[in-house]
mmCIF file of C-alpha atoms in Angstrom:
data_model
loop_
_atom_site.group_PDB
_atom_site.id
_atom_site.type_symbol
_atom_site.label_atom_id
_atom_site.label_comp_id
_atom_site.label_asym_id
_atom_site.label_seq_id
_atom_site.Cartn_x
_atom_site.Cartn_y
_atom_site.Cartn_z
ATOM 1 C CA MET W 27 20.119 8.644 6.217
ATOM 2 C CA SER W 28 19.996 8.023 9.981
ATOM 3 C CA THR W 29 19.757 11.837 10.584
ATOM 4 C CA ALA W 30 16.480 12.099 8.568
ATOM 5 C CA GLN W 31 13.340 12.908 10.506
ATOM 6 C CA ASN W 32 10.880 10.967 8.350
ATOM 7 C CA LEU W 33 12.753 9.433 5.426
ATOM 8 C CA SER W 34 10.259 8.339 2.720
ATOM 9 C CA PHE W 35 10.396 6.401 -0.509
ATOM 10 C CA VAL W 36 8.680 8.624 -3.065
ATOM 11 C CA LEU W 37 7.415 7.902 -6.609
ATOM 12 C CA GLU W 38 7.869 10.969 -8.819
ATOM 13 C CA GLY W 39 6.923 9.370 -12.132
ATOM 14 C CA ILE W 40 7.275 6.182 -14.169
ATOM 15 C CA HIS W 41 10.505 4.407 -13.035
ATOM 16 C CA LYS W 42 11.479 7.581 -11.205
ATOM 17 C CA VAL W 43 11.800 7.282 -7.407
ATOM 18 C CA LYS W 44 13.773 9.062 -4.738
ATOM 19 C CA PHE W 45 14.367 9.105 -0.993
ATOM 20 C CA GLU W 46 13.048 12.268 0.585
ATOM 21 C CA ASP W 47 13.058 13.488 4.134
ATOM 22 C CA ARG W 48 9.555 14.750 4.977
ATOM 23 C CA PRO W 49 8.128 16.212 8.217
ATOM 24 C CA VAL W 50 6.969 13.732 10.844
ATOM 25 C CA PRO W 51 3.177 13.588 10.392
ATOM 26 C CA ALA W 52 1.173 15.177 13.220
ATOM 27 C CA LEU W 53 -1.757 13.511 14.937
ATOM 28 C CA LYS W 54 -4.886 15.144 13.471
ATOM 29 C CA ASP W 55 -7.387 13.550 15.860
ATOM 30 C CA SER W 56 -7.356 12.566 19.531
ATOM 31 C CA HIS W 57 -7.911 8.923 18.447
ATOM 32 C CA ASP W 58 -4.906 8.904 16.111
ATOM 33 C CA VAL W 59 -1.580 7.103 16.718
ATOM 34 C CA LEU W 60 1.871 7.629 15.208
ATOM 35 C CA VAL W 61 3.428 4.400 13.988
ATOM 36 C CA ASN W 62 7.182 3.856 13.496
ATOM 37 C CA VAL W 63 6.960 1.631 10.388
ATOM 38 C CA LYS W 64 9.188 -1.458 10.644
ATOM 39 C CA TYR W 65 8.313 -3.723 7.689
ATOM 40 C CA THR W 66 6.485 -3.129 4.395
ATOM 41 C CA GLY W 67 5.656 -5.703 1.783
ATOM 42 C CA ILE W 68 5.719 -4.865 -1.915
ATOM 43 C CA CYS W 69 2.301 -5.317 -3.573
ATOM 44 C CA GLY W 70 1.523 -5.662 -7.256
ATOM 45 C CA SER W 71 -0.279 -2.333 -7.161
ATOM 46 C CA ASP W 72 2.871 -0.628 -5.916
ATOM 47 C CA VAL W 73 4.813 -2.081 -8.810
ATOM 48 C CA HIS W 74 2.080 -1.128 -11.231
ATOM 49 C CA TYR W 75 2.312 2.536 -10.130
ATOM 50 C CA TYR W 76 6.110 2.335 -10.458
ATOM 51 C CA GLU W 77 5.797 0.854 -13.947
ATOM 52 C CA HIS W 78 2.849 2.831 -15.356
ATOM 53 C CA GLY W 79 2.192 5.769 -13.077
ATOM 54 C CA ALA W 80 -1.504 4.868 -12.830
ATOM 55 C CA ILE W 81 -4.067 2.175 -12.117
ATOM 56 C CA GLY W 82 -7.295 2.831 -13.962
ATOM 57 C CA GLN W 83 -8.626 6.266 -12.894
ATOM 58 C CA PHE W 84 -6.024 6.573 -10.136
ATOM 59 C CA VAL W 85 -3.219 8.586 -11.707
ATOM 60 C CA VAL W 86 -0.019 9.761 -9.954
ATOM 61 C CA LYS W 87 -0.064 13.523 -10.577
ATOM 62 C CA ASP W 88 2.166 14.580 -7.667
ATOM 63 C CA PRO W 89 5.036 12.834 -5.884
ATOM 64 C CA MET W 90 3.576 10.001 -3.769
ATOM 65 C CA VAL W 91 5.033 7.797 -1.054
ATOM 66 C CA LEU W 92 4.646 4.146 -1.999
ATOM 67 C CA GLY W 93 3.706 1.115 0.150
ATOM 68 C CA HIS W 94 0.644 -0.046 2.080
ATOM 69 C CA GLU W 95 1.439 -3.516 3.509
ATOM 70 C CA SER W 96 3.006 -2.549 6.784
ATOM 71 C CA SER W 97 3.598 -3.266 10.442
ATOM 72 C CA GLY W 98 5.253 -1.118 13.060
ATOM 73 C CA VAL W 99 5.658 0.057 16.638
ATOM 74 C CA ILE W 100 3.452 2.710 18.274
ATOM 75 C CA ALA W 101 5.574 5.860 18.805
ATOM 76 C CA GLN W 102 2.882 8.284 19.992
ATOM 77 C CA VAL W 103 -0.822 8.115 20.965
ATOM 78 C CA GLY W 104 -3.548 10.701 20.897
ATOM 79 C CA SER W 105 -5.230 11.892 24.100
ATOM 80 C CA ALA W 106 -8.336 9.728 23.577
ATOM 81 C CA VAL W 107 -6.532 6.486 22.626
ATOM 82 C CA THR W 108 -7.294 3.601 25.035
ATOM 83 C CA SER W 109 -6.562 0.400 23.107
ATOM 84 C CA LEU W 110 -2.877 1.017 22.358
ATOM 85 C CA LYS W 111 0.223 2.322 24.092
ATOM 86 C CA VAL W 112 3.710 3.443 23.029
ATOM 87 C CA GLY W 113 5.824 0.400 22.221
ATOM 88 C CA ASP W 114 2.950 -1.897 21.055
ATOM 89 C CA HIS W 115 3.565 -3.891 17.867
ATOM 90 C CA VAL W 116 0.790 -3.478 15.336
ATOM 91 C CA ALA W 117 -0.382 -4.515 11.877
ATOM 92 C CA MET W 118 -1.513 -1.429 9.952
ATOM 93 C CA GLU W 119 -4.743 -1.372 7.979
ATOM 94 C CA PRO W 120 -3.948 1.270 5.346
ATOM 95 C CA GLY W 121 -7.372 2.465 4.198
ATOM 96 C CA VAL W 122 -9.320 4.930 6.328
ATOM 97 C CA PRO W 123 -12.990 5.387 5.406
ATOM 98 C CA CYS W 124 -15.100 8.507 5.984
ATOM 99 C CA ARG W 125 -17.393 6.615 8.366
ATOM 100 C CA ARG W 126 -20.383 8.710 7.211
ATOM 101 C CA CYS W 127 -21.430 7.571 3.705
ATOM 102 C CA GLU W 128 -24.066 4.931 2.928
ATOM 103 C CA PRO W 129 -21.568 2.072 2.480
ATOM 104 C CA CYS W 130 -19.743 2.955 5.696
ATOM 105 C CA LYS W 131 -22.984 3.168 7.711
ATOM 106 C CA GLY W 132 -24.201 -0.026 6.036
ATOM 107 C CA GLY W 133 -21.183 -1.970 7.307
ATOM 108 C CA LYS W 134 -19.224 -2.049 4.023
ATOM 109 C CA TYR W 135 -16.566 0.573 4.721
ATOM 110 C CA ASN W 136 -14.261 -0.972 2.092
ATOM 111 C CA LEU W 137 -16.663 0.500 -0.455
ATOM 112 C CA CYS W 138 -16.477 3.977 1.100
ATOM 113 C CA GLU W 139 -16.991 6.745 -1.428
ATOM 114 C CA LYS W 140 -14.204 8.861 0.163
ATOM 115 C CA MET W 141 -11.697 6.174 1.142
ATOM 116 C CA ALA W 142 -8.233 7.512 1.954
ATOM 117 C CA PHE W 143 -6.107 4.532 0.975
ATOM 118 C CA ALA W 144 -2.303 4.503 1.378
ATOM 119 C CA ALA W 145 -0.334 4.751 -1.862
ATOM 120 C CA THR W 146 -3.452 5.388 -3.957
ATOM 121 C CA PRO W 147 -3.354 8.910 -5.456
ATOM 122 C CA PRO W 148 -3.597 11.399 -3.948
ATOM 123 C CA TYR W 149 -2.720 9.726 -0.609
ATOM 124 C CA ASP W 150 0.829 8.938 0.513
ATOM 125 C CA GLY W 151 1.737 5.382 1.485
ATOM 126 C CA THR W 152 3.543 3.765 4.370
ATOM 127 C CA LEU W 153 7.129 3.434 3.010
ATOM 128 C CA ALA W 154 8.277 6.093 5.487
ATOM 129 C CA LYS W 155 9.740 6.140 8.949
ATOM 130 C CA TYR W 156 6.430 7.353 10.427
ATOM 131 C CA TYR W 157 2.803 7.054 9.481
ATOM 132 C CA VAL W 158 -0.425 8.164 11.225
ATOM 133 C CA LEU W 159 -3.566 6.032 11.539
ATOM 134 C CA PRO W 160 -6.660 5.956 13.746
ATOM 135 C CA GLU W 161 -6.182 3.573 16.661
ATOM 136 C CA ASP W 162 -8.930 1.240 15.462
ATOM 137 C CA PHE W 163 -7.044 0.673 12.176
ATOM 138 C CA CYS W 164 -4.009 -0.643 14.056
ATOM 139 C CA TYR W 165 -4.204 -4.259 15.260
ATOM 140 C CA LYS W 166 -2.064 -5.160 18.224
ATOM 141 C CA LEU W 167 0.128 -8.188 17.524
ATOM 142 C CA PRO W 168 0.403 -10.879 20.169
ATOM 143 C CA GLU W 169 3.898 -11.681 21.446
ATOM 144 C CA SER W 170 3.836 -14.903 19.367
ATOM 145 C CA MET W 171 3.714 -12.872 16.121
ATOM 146 C CA THR W 172 6.697 -11.093 14.577
ATOM 147 C CA LEU W 173 6.610 -7.717 12.875
ATOM 148 C CA PRO W 174 7.454 -9.273 9.480
ATOM 149 C CA GLU W 175 4.421 -11.531 9.912
ATOM 150 C CA GLY W 176 2.447 -8.409 10.843
ATOM 151 C CA ALA W 177 3.219 -6.851 7.467
ATOM 152 C CA LEU W 178 1.538 -9.822 5.793
ATOM 153 C CA MET W 179 -1.766 -9.136 7.528
ATOM 154 C CA GLU W 180 -2.647 -6.793 4.609
ATOM 155 C CA PRO W 181 -2.616 -9.455 1.846
ATOM 156 C CA LEU W 182 -4.053 -11.961 4.351
ATOM 157 C CA GLY W 183 -6.880 -9.506 5.048
ATOM 158 C CA VAL W 184 -7.598 -9.431 1.291
ATOM 159 C CA ALA W 185 -7.657 -13.242 1.233
ATOM 160 C CA VAL W 186 -9.926 -13.415 4.301
ATOM 161 C CA HIS W 187 -12.357 -11.006 2.624
ATOM 162 C CA ILE W 188 -12.431 -13.078 -0.597
ATOM 163 C CA VAL W 189 -12.973 -16.383 1.195
ATOM 164 C CA ARG W 190 -15.670 -14.845 3.394
ATOM 165 C CA GLN W 191 -17.309 -13.475 0.230
ATOM 166 C CA ALA W 192 -17.368 -17.065 -1.044
ATOM 167 C CA ASN W 193 -18.926 -18.348 2.237
ATOM 168 C CA VAL W 194 -16.523 -21.237 2.266
ATOM 169 C CA SER W 195 -17.649 -23.831 4.803
ATOM 170 C CA PRO W 196 -16.329 -27.161 6.161
ATOM 171 C CA GLY W 197 -16.187 -30.009 3.672
ATOM 172 C CA GLN W 198 -16.309 -27.867 0.511
ATOM 173 C CA SER W 199 -14.143 -28.008 -2.552
ATOM 174 C CA VAL W 200 -12.378 -24.773 -3.632
ATOM 175 C CA VAL W 201 -10.435 -24.033 -6.792
ATOM 176 C CA VAL W 202 -8.148 -20.970 -6.601
ATOM 177 C CA PHE W 203 -6.778 -19.407 -9.780
ATOM 178 C CA GLY W 204 -3.456 -17.643 -9.391
ATOM 179 C CA ALA W 205 -0.720 -18.792 -6.960
ATOM 180 C CA GLY W 206 0.675 -15.360 -6.137
ATOM 181 C CA PRO W 207 0.579 -14.114 -2.509
ATOM 182 C CA VAL W 208 -3.151 -13.512 -2.404
ATOM 183 C CA GLY W 209 -4.069 -16.764 -4.187
ATOM 184 C CA LEU W 210 -1.803 -18.726 -1.852
ATOM 185 C CA LEU W 211 -3.350 -17.023 1.164
ATOM 186 C CA CYS W 212 -6.830 -17.777 -0.192
ATOM 187 C CA CYS W 213 -5.832 -21.470 -0.160
ATOM 188 C CA ALA W 214 -4.653 -21.159 3.398
ATOM 189 C CA VAL W 215 -7.771 -19.320 4.564
ATOM 190 C CA ALA W 216 -10.039 -21.828 2.782
ATOM 191 C CA LYS W 217 -8.175 -24.632 4.580
ATOM 192 C CA ALA W 218 -8.603 -22.825 7.892
ATOM 193 C CA PHE W 219 -12.297 -22.526 7.183
ATOM 194 C CA GLY W 220 -12.576 -26.276 6.734
ATOM 195 C CA ALA W 221 -12.431 -26.810 2.935
ATOM 196 C CA THR W 222 -11.276 -30.365 2.289
ATOM 197 C CA LYS W 223 -10.247 -30.029 -1.338
ATOM 198 C CA ILE W 224 -8.217 -26.962 -2.374
ATOM 199 C CA VAL W 225 -6.886 -26.922 -5.893
ATOM 200 C CA ALA W 226 -4.329 -24.204 -6.837
ATOM 201 C CA VAL W 227 -4.143 -23.286 -10.541
ATOM 202 C CA ASP W 228 -1.225 -21.445 -12.149
ATOM 203 C CA ILE W 229 0.983 -21.529 -15.222
ATOM 204 C CA GLN W 230 4.241 -21.303 -13.226
ATOM 205 C CA LYS W 231 5.570 -24.608 -11.951
ATOM 206 C CA PRO W 232 7.597 -23.157 -9.022
ATOM 207 C CA ARG W 233 4.475 -21.437 -7.690
ATOM 208 C CA LEU W 234 2.496 -24.620 -7.929
ATOM 209 C CA GLU W 235 5.164 -26.534 -6.119
ATOM 210 C CA PHE W 236 5.098 -23.918 -3.364
ATOM 211 C CA ALA W 237 1.287 -24.048 -3.215
ATOM 212 C CA ARG W 238 1.291 -27.839 -2.804
ATOM 213 C CA LYS W 239 3.722 -27.595 0.141
ATOM 214 C CA TYR W 240 1.924 -24.618 1.635
ATOM 215 C CA ALA W 241 -1.858 -25.063 1.668
ATOM 216 C CA ALA W 242 -3.252 -26.600 -1.512
ATOM 217 C CA THR W 243 -4.328 -30.260 -1.495
ATOM 218 C CA ALA W 244 -3.722 -30.430 -5.247
ATOM 219 C CA VAL W 245 -2.368 -28.263 -8.063
ATOM 220 C CA PHE W 246 -3.180 -27.855 -11.736
ATOM 221 C CA GLU W 247 -1.227 -26.405 -14.643
ATOM 222 C CA PRO W 248 -3.562 -25.389 -17.479
ATOM 223 C CA ALA W 249 -2.883 -26.801 -20.919
ATOM 224 C CA ARG W 250 -3.230 -24.802 -24.162
ATOM 225 C CA VAL W 251 -6.745 -26.021 -24.696
ATOM 226 C CA SER W 252 -10.165 -24.409 -24.177
ATOM 227 C CA SER W 253 -11.230 -23.232 -20.716
ATOM 228 C CA ALA W 254 -14.011 -25.816 -20.698
ATOM 229 C CA GLU W 255 -11.450 -28.590 -21.361
ATOM 230 C CA ASN W 256 -9.138 -27.388 -18.569
ATOM 231 C CA ALA W 257 -12.137 -27.192 -16.223
ATOM 232 C CA ALA W 258 -13.205 -30.774 -17.134
ATOM 233 C CA ARG W 259 -9.654 -31.954 -16.388
ATOM 234 C CA ILE W 260 -9.646 -30.211 -12.977
ATOM 235 C CA ILE W 261 -12.947 -31.868 -12.096
ATOM 236 C CA GLU W 262 -11.815 -35.316 -13.278
ATOM 237 C CA GLU W 263 -8.342 -35.238 -11.728
ATOM 238 C CA ASN W 264 -9.665 -34.064 -8.358
ATOM 239 C CA HIS W 265 -12.850 -36.167 -8.257
ATOM 240 C CA LEU W 266 -15.057 -33.101 -7.945
ATOM 241 C CA GLY W 267 -18.166 -34.858 -9.225
ATOM 242 C CA ARG W 268 -20.637 -32.263 -10.554
ATOM 243 C CA GLY W 269 -17.942 -29.604 -10.134
ATOM 244 C CA ALA W 270 -16.325 -27.462 -7.439
ATOM 245 C CA ASP W 271 -18.364 -25.733 -4.724
ATOM 246 C CA VAL W 272 -16.310 -22.532 -4.948
ATOM 247 C CA ALA W 273 -14.101 -20.951 -7.575
ATOM 248 C CA ILE W 274 -11.896 -17.969 -6.637
ATOM 249 C CA ASP W 275 -9.968 -15.959 -9.224
ATOM 250 C CA ALA W 276 -6.928 -14.240 -7.779
ATOM 251 C CA SER W 277 -5.252 -13.772 -11.142
ATOM 252 C CA GLY W 278 -7.391 -11.354 -13.116
ATOM 253 C CA VAL W 279 -6.549 -13.308 -16.269
ATOM 254 C CA GLU W 280 -9.365 -13.917 -18.761
ATOM 255 C CA PRO W 281 -8.764 -17.697 -19.341
ATOM 256 C CA SER W 282 -8.806 -18.215 -15.536
ATOM 257 C CA VAL W 283 -12.085 -16.389 -15.263
ATOM 258 C CA HIS W 284 -13.594 -18.601 -17.938
ATOM 259 C CA THR W 285 -12.186 -21.793 -16.367
ATOM 260 C CA GLY W 286 -13.501 -20.718 -13.007
ATOM 261 C CA ILE W 287 -17.059 -20.477 -14.317
ATOM 262 C CA HIS W 288 -16.849 -23.846 -16.075
ATOM 263 C CA VAL W 289 -15.279 -25.711 -13.116
ATOM 264 C CA LEU W 290 -18.217 -24.936 -10.792
ATOM 265 C CA ARG W 291 -21.183 -27.149 -10.059
ATOM 266 C CA THR W 292 -24.718 -25.871 -10.546
ATOM 267 C CA GLY W 293 -25.480 -23.417 -7.784
ATOM 268 C CA GLY W 294 -21.779 -22.962 -7.024
ATOM 269 C CA THR W 295 -20.100 -19.725 -5.978
ATOM 270 C CA TYR W 296 -17.631 -17.645 -7.979
ATOM 271 C CA VAL W 297 -15.660 -14.758 -6.473
ATOM 272 C CA GLN W 298 -13.540 -12.344 -8.508
ATOM 273 C CA GLY W 299 -10.630 -11.194 -6.372
ATOM 274 C CA GLY W 300 -7.994 -10.502 -9.098
ATOM 275 C CA MET W 301 -7.823 -7.219 -10.903
ATOM 276 C CA GLY W 302 -7.342 -7.669 -14.651
ATOM 277 C CA LYS W 303 -8.449 -5.882 -17.806
ATOM 278 C CA SER W 304 -11.318 -3.431 -17.253
ATOM 279 C CA GLU W 305 -13.415 -5.473 -19.762
ATOM 280 C CA MET W 306 -13.174 -8.997 -21.019
ATOM 281 C CA ASN W 307 -15.276 -11.741 -22.698
ATOM 282 C CA PHE W 308 -17.366 -13.758 -20.287
ATOM 283 C CA PRO W 309 -19.118 -17.188 -20.474
ATOM 284 C CA ILE W 310 -22.445 -15.754 -19.504
ATOM 285 C CA MET W 311 -24.524 -18.719 -20.708
ATOM 286 C CA ALA W 312 -22.750 -21.088 -18.335
ATOM 287 C CA ALA W 313 -23.089 -18.592 -15.468
ATOM 288 C CA CYS W 314 -26.839 -18.303 -16.115
ATOM 289 C CA THR W 315 -27.721 -21.932 -16.707
ATOM 290 C CA LYS W 316 -25.780 -23.046 -13.655
ATOM 291 C CA GLU W 317 -27.465 -20.311 -11.590
ATOM 292 C CA LEU W 318 -24.119 -19.371 -10.037
ATOM 293 C CA ASN W 319 -23.647 -17.056 -7.098
ATOM 294 C CA MET W 320 -21.220 -14.424 -8.387
ATOM 295 C CA LYS W 321 -19.455 -11.857 -6.268
ATOM 296 C CA GLY W 322 -16.715 -9.267 -6.517
ATOM 297 C CA SER W 323 -14.207 -8.728 -3.749
ATOM 298 C CA PHE W 324 -12.467 -5.437 -2.955
ATOM 299 C CA ARG W 325 -9.810 -5.026 -0.305
ATOM 300 C CA TYR W 326 -11.087 -5.895 3.215
ATOM 301 C CA GLY W 327 -13.956 -4.882 5.410
ATOM 302 C CA SER W 328 -15.310 -5.177 8.928
ATOM 303 C CA GLY W 329 -13.590 -7.894 10.951
ATOM 304 C CA ASP W 330 -11.208 -9.086 8.201
ATOM 305 C CA TYR W 331 -8.004 -7.745 9.647
ATOM 306 C CA LYS W 332 -9.011 -8.852 13.137
ATOM 307 C CA LEU W 333 -9.673 -12.411 11.848
ATOM 308 C CA ALA W 334 -6.400 -12.383 9.892
ATOM 309 C CA VAL W 335 -4.407 -11.688 13.037
ATOM 310 C CA GLU W 336 -6.400 -14.304 15.045
ATOM 311 C CA LEU W 337 -5.895 -17.000 12.419
ATOM 312 C CA VAL W 338 -2.092 -16.568 12.571
ATOM 313 C CA ALA W 339 -1.976 -16.037 16.377
ATOM 314 C CA SER W 340 -3.984 -19.240 16.956
ATOM 315 C CA GLY W 341 -1.761 -21.326 14.631
ATOM 316 C CA ARG W 342 -4.580 -22.185 12.227
ATOM 317 C CA LEU W 343 -2.654 -20.433 9.443
ATOM 318 C CA SER W 344 0.972 -19.463 8.861
ATOM 319 C CA VAL W 345 2.357 -16.637 6.703
ATOM 320 C CA LYS W 346 6.077 -16.694 7.406
ATOM 321 C CA GLU W 347 6.668 -19.230 4.587
ATOM 322 C CA LEU W 348 5.683 -16.570 2.022
ATOM 323 C CA ILE W 349 8.449 -14.164 3.060
ATOM 324 C CA THR W 350 11.217 -14.695 0.449
ATOM 325 C CA SER W 351 13.477 -11.887 1.441
ATOM 326 C CA SER W 352 13.835 -8.718 3.519
ATOM 327 C CA VAL W 353 15.936 -5.771 2.388
ATOM 328 C CA LYS W 354 17.185 -2.547 3.947
ATOM 329 C CA PHE W 355 15.155 0.623 3.362
ATOM 330 C CA ASP W 356 17.841 2.141 1.132
ATOM 331 C CA GLU W 357 17.598 -0.888 -1.221
ATOM 332 C CA ALA W 358 13.839 -0.267 -1.836
ATOM 333 C CA GLU W 359 14.153 0.433 -5.570
ATOM 334 C CA ASN W 360 16.126 -2.793 -6.202
ATOM 335 C CA ALA W 361 13.469 -4.671 -4.282
ATOM 336 C CA PHE W 362 10.823 -3.227 -6.604
ATOM 337 C CA LYS W 363 12.830 -4.341 -9.599
ATOM 338 C CA ASP W 364 13.108 -7.860 -8.192
ATOM 339 C CA VAL W 365 9.326 -8.083 -7.624
ATOM 340 C CA ARG W 366 8.703 -6.765 -11.127
ATOM 341 C CA ALA W 367 10.952 -9.514 -12.423
ATOM 342 C CA GLY W 368 8.810 -12.135 -10.571
ATOM 343 C CA LYS W 369 11.452 -13.105 -7.996
ATOM 344 C CA GLY W 370 10.158 -14.810 -4.862
ATOM 345 C CA ILE W 371 6.737 -14.716 -3.239
ATOM 346 C CA LYS W 372 6.801 -11.731 -0.888
ATOM 347 C CA THR W 373 9.592 -9.256 -0.489
ATOM 348 C CA LEU W 374 9.692 -7.013 2.592
ATOM 349 C CA ILE W 375 11.405 -3.648 2.994
ATOM 350 C CA GLU W 376 12.756 -2.961 6.443
ATOM 351 C CA GLY W 377 11.987 0.315 8.172
ATOM 352 C CA VAL W 378 14.330 3.264 8.350
ATOM 353 C CA ASP W 379 17.278 2.652 10.714
ATOM 354 C CA SER W 380 16.833 4.792 13.812
#
């Protein structure tokens, strides 16, 4: 495999993947850079495409390179690039907006109508030796940060966006549903933002144990009772008084959504970060009578990646604890199977050997 120019991990169909040597991508713009990808984390969306060949309206119709949580080393720069040079270590933001539509011009480029997002059909992902990005979507890593940590800037960027959507401020109480990578990082970001009570909720004991050691001040395992009863227990056990200031769902699971609405105080804030069923039942009466602030959260926007890097670089937040294992590029399919089986927190795939 070492003789390949641009070895890539390609999804052809459900449970059908292959390694394919593709041409090294050319710089299309004078502000583009070529990145030699060194580490890529496996995301739930990658596994979902591997398992089902589609996510909602995004259907894999042609072979597609997987991966979008990556870091790497700058291998080539365009003639107009000023912020990066060959050899720089970078975290790679994998969604490039059009920069011209209403959302882009309004400062919400994550909602771009023509977003080209890695490993979302029809766009290829980052599980390749080389990948091209605009210079301003590559974030230089300080010497104190490793490339494996750089690969976690993508899920951390998601968590930063969620917590910013919630306007978490010092002294607040936050309940986070789902202790997967994004939920755990939401706990860490909320802590960095000054939240004093952070309750992680999950049905898996090992994940709760990890959350308690990592960033949560308390954990909660739901019982097989109504969402309102579980919410009441969370409030009582954690002395939340009228209820939590903020509830974040990073699970996408209907009972968690319900419990999140019920656990909030009047005037509290609810943010939906987890992707679940396209439609579900919803406790609309509680949401109305409490006059809740309710928001969605999608990927990451202006300043989120930059803040993610700064939080880790400054020591206010750590991500290395989430890295369970790192495997060679040629073991990518086995890594996908391990993630599908629920093994570990975050598995990284190393770049192609030079």
